[in-house]
């Protein structure tokens, strides 16, 4: 089967469609033109496909930046609340000691 196809192809390449013939030269030129058109279409398709993906990626980067900013703010709030809690706990301990001292008198 393969050999038969190869022979058929070789017969097809013989003149008048050989590379040195006018028809062969036209065929090669047409193939080159089709290849160039295919490459151009491939690039356009790639760009058309990538544009929405790039826009989505940019949007995700913005959301990510906003989340990071929010996280930093929340971390700072947590630190502040921790400091306030420690201060309140210290005050409660002082008041307990004071109360205990007053009861002992």
Coordinates of C-alpha atoms in Angstrom, one line a residue:
X1 CA 0.0 0.0 0.0
X2 CA 2.7 2.4 1.0
X3 CA 4.9 1.5 -2.0
X4 CA 1.9 2.0 -4.3
X5 CA 1.3 5.5 -2.8
X6 CA 5.0 6.4 -3.2
X7 CA 5.0 5.3 -6.8
X8 CA 1.8 7.3 -7.5
X9 CA 3.3 10.3 -5.9
X10 CA 6.6 9.9 -7.9
X11 CA 4.5 9.7 -11.2
X12 CA 2.7 12.8 -10.2
X13 CA 5.9 14.7 -9.7
X14 CA 7.3 13.8 -13.1
X15 CA 6.9 16.4 -15.9
X16 CA 4.8 18.4 -16.5
X17 CA 4.6 18.8 -12.6
X18 CA 8.3 18.5 -11.9
X19 CA 10.0 21.3 -9.9
X20 CA 11.7 22.5 -13.1
X21 CA 8.4 22.8 -15.1
X22 CA 6.2 25.9 -15.1
X23 CA 3.3 24.0 -13.5
X24 CA 5.7 22.7 -10.8
X25 CA 7.1 26.2 -10.2
X26 CA 3.6 27.6 -9.9
X27 CA 2.7 24.8 -7.5
X28 CA 5.7 25.5 -5.3
X29 CA 4.9 29.2 -5.3
X30 CA 1.3 28.5 -4.4
X31 CA 2.4 26.3 -1.6
X32 CA 4.7 29.0 -0.2
X33 CA 1.9 31.6 -0.4
X34 CA -0.5 29.2 1.4
X35 CA 2.1 28.5 4.0
X36 CA 2.7 32.3 4.6
X37 CA -1.1 32.8 4.8
X38 CA -1.4 29.9 7.2
X39 CA 1.3 31.4 9.4
X40 CA -0.4 34.8 9.4
X41 CA -3.8 33.3 10.2
X42 CA -2.2 31.3 13.0
X43 CA -0.7 34.4 14.5
X44 CA -4.0 36.3 14.3
X45 CA -5.8 33.4 15.9
X46 CA -3.2 33.2 18.6
X47 CA -3.5 36.9 19.3
X48 CA -7.3 36.7 19.3
X49 CA -7.2 33.8 21.7
X50 CA -4.6 35.4 23.9
X51 CA -6.2 38.8 24.2
X52 CA -9.1 37.7 26.5
X53 CA -6.8 35.5 28.5
X54 CA -4.4 38.4 29.0
X55 CA -7.3 40.6 30.1
X56 CA -8.4 38.0 32.5
X57 CA -4.9 37.6 33.9
X58 CA -4.6 41.4 34.3
X59 CA -7.9 41.5 36.1
X60 CA -6.8 38.6 38.4
X61 CA -3.5 40.5 39.1
X62 CA -5.5 43.5 40.2
X63 CA -7.8 41.5 42.4
X64 CA -4.7 39.8 43.9
X65 CA -3.1 43.1 44.6
X66 CA -6.4 44.3 46.3
X67 CA -6.5 41.1 48.4
X68 CA -2.9 41.6 49.4
X69 CA -3.6 45.2 50.5
X70 CA -6.7 44.0 52.5
X71 CA -4.6 41.3 54.1
X72 CA -2.0 43.8 55.2
X73 CA -4.7 46.0 56.7
X74 CA -6.2 43.0 58.5
X75 CA -2.8 42.0 59.9
X76 CA -2.3 45.5 61.2
X77 CA -5.7 45.5 62.7
X78 CA -5.0 42.2 64.4
X79 CA -1.8 43.5 65.8
X80 CA -3.6 46.5 67.2
X81 CA -6.3 44.4 68.7
X82 CA -3.7 42.1 70.2
X83 CA -2.0 45.1 71.9
X84 CA -5.3 46.4 73.2
X85 CA -6.2 42.9 74.5
X86 CA -2.8 42.6 76.3
X87 CA -3.3 46.1 77.8
X88 CA -6.8 45.2 79.0
X89 CA -5.6 41.9 80.4
X90 CA -2.9 43.7 82.3
X91 CA -5.4 46.2 83.6
X92 CA -7.8 43.3 84.7
X93 CA -4.9 41.7 86.6
X94 CA -4.0 45.0 88.3
X95 CA -7.7 45.5 89.3
X96 CA -7.8 41.9 90.6
X97 CA -4.7 42.5 92.8
X98 CA -6.2 45.8 94.0
X99 CA -9.5 44.1 94.9
X100 CA -7.7 41.2 96.7
X101 CA -5.6 43.7 98.6
X102 CA -8.7 45.7 99.6
X103 CA -10.5 42.5 100.7
X104 CA -7.6 41.5 102.9
X105 CA -7.6 44.8 104.8

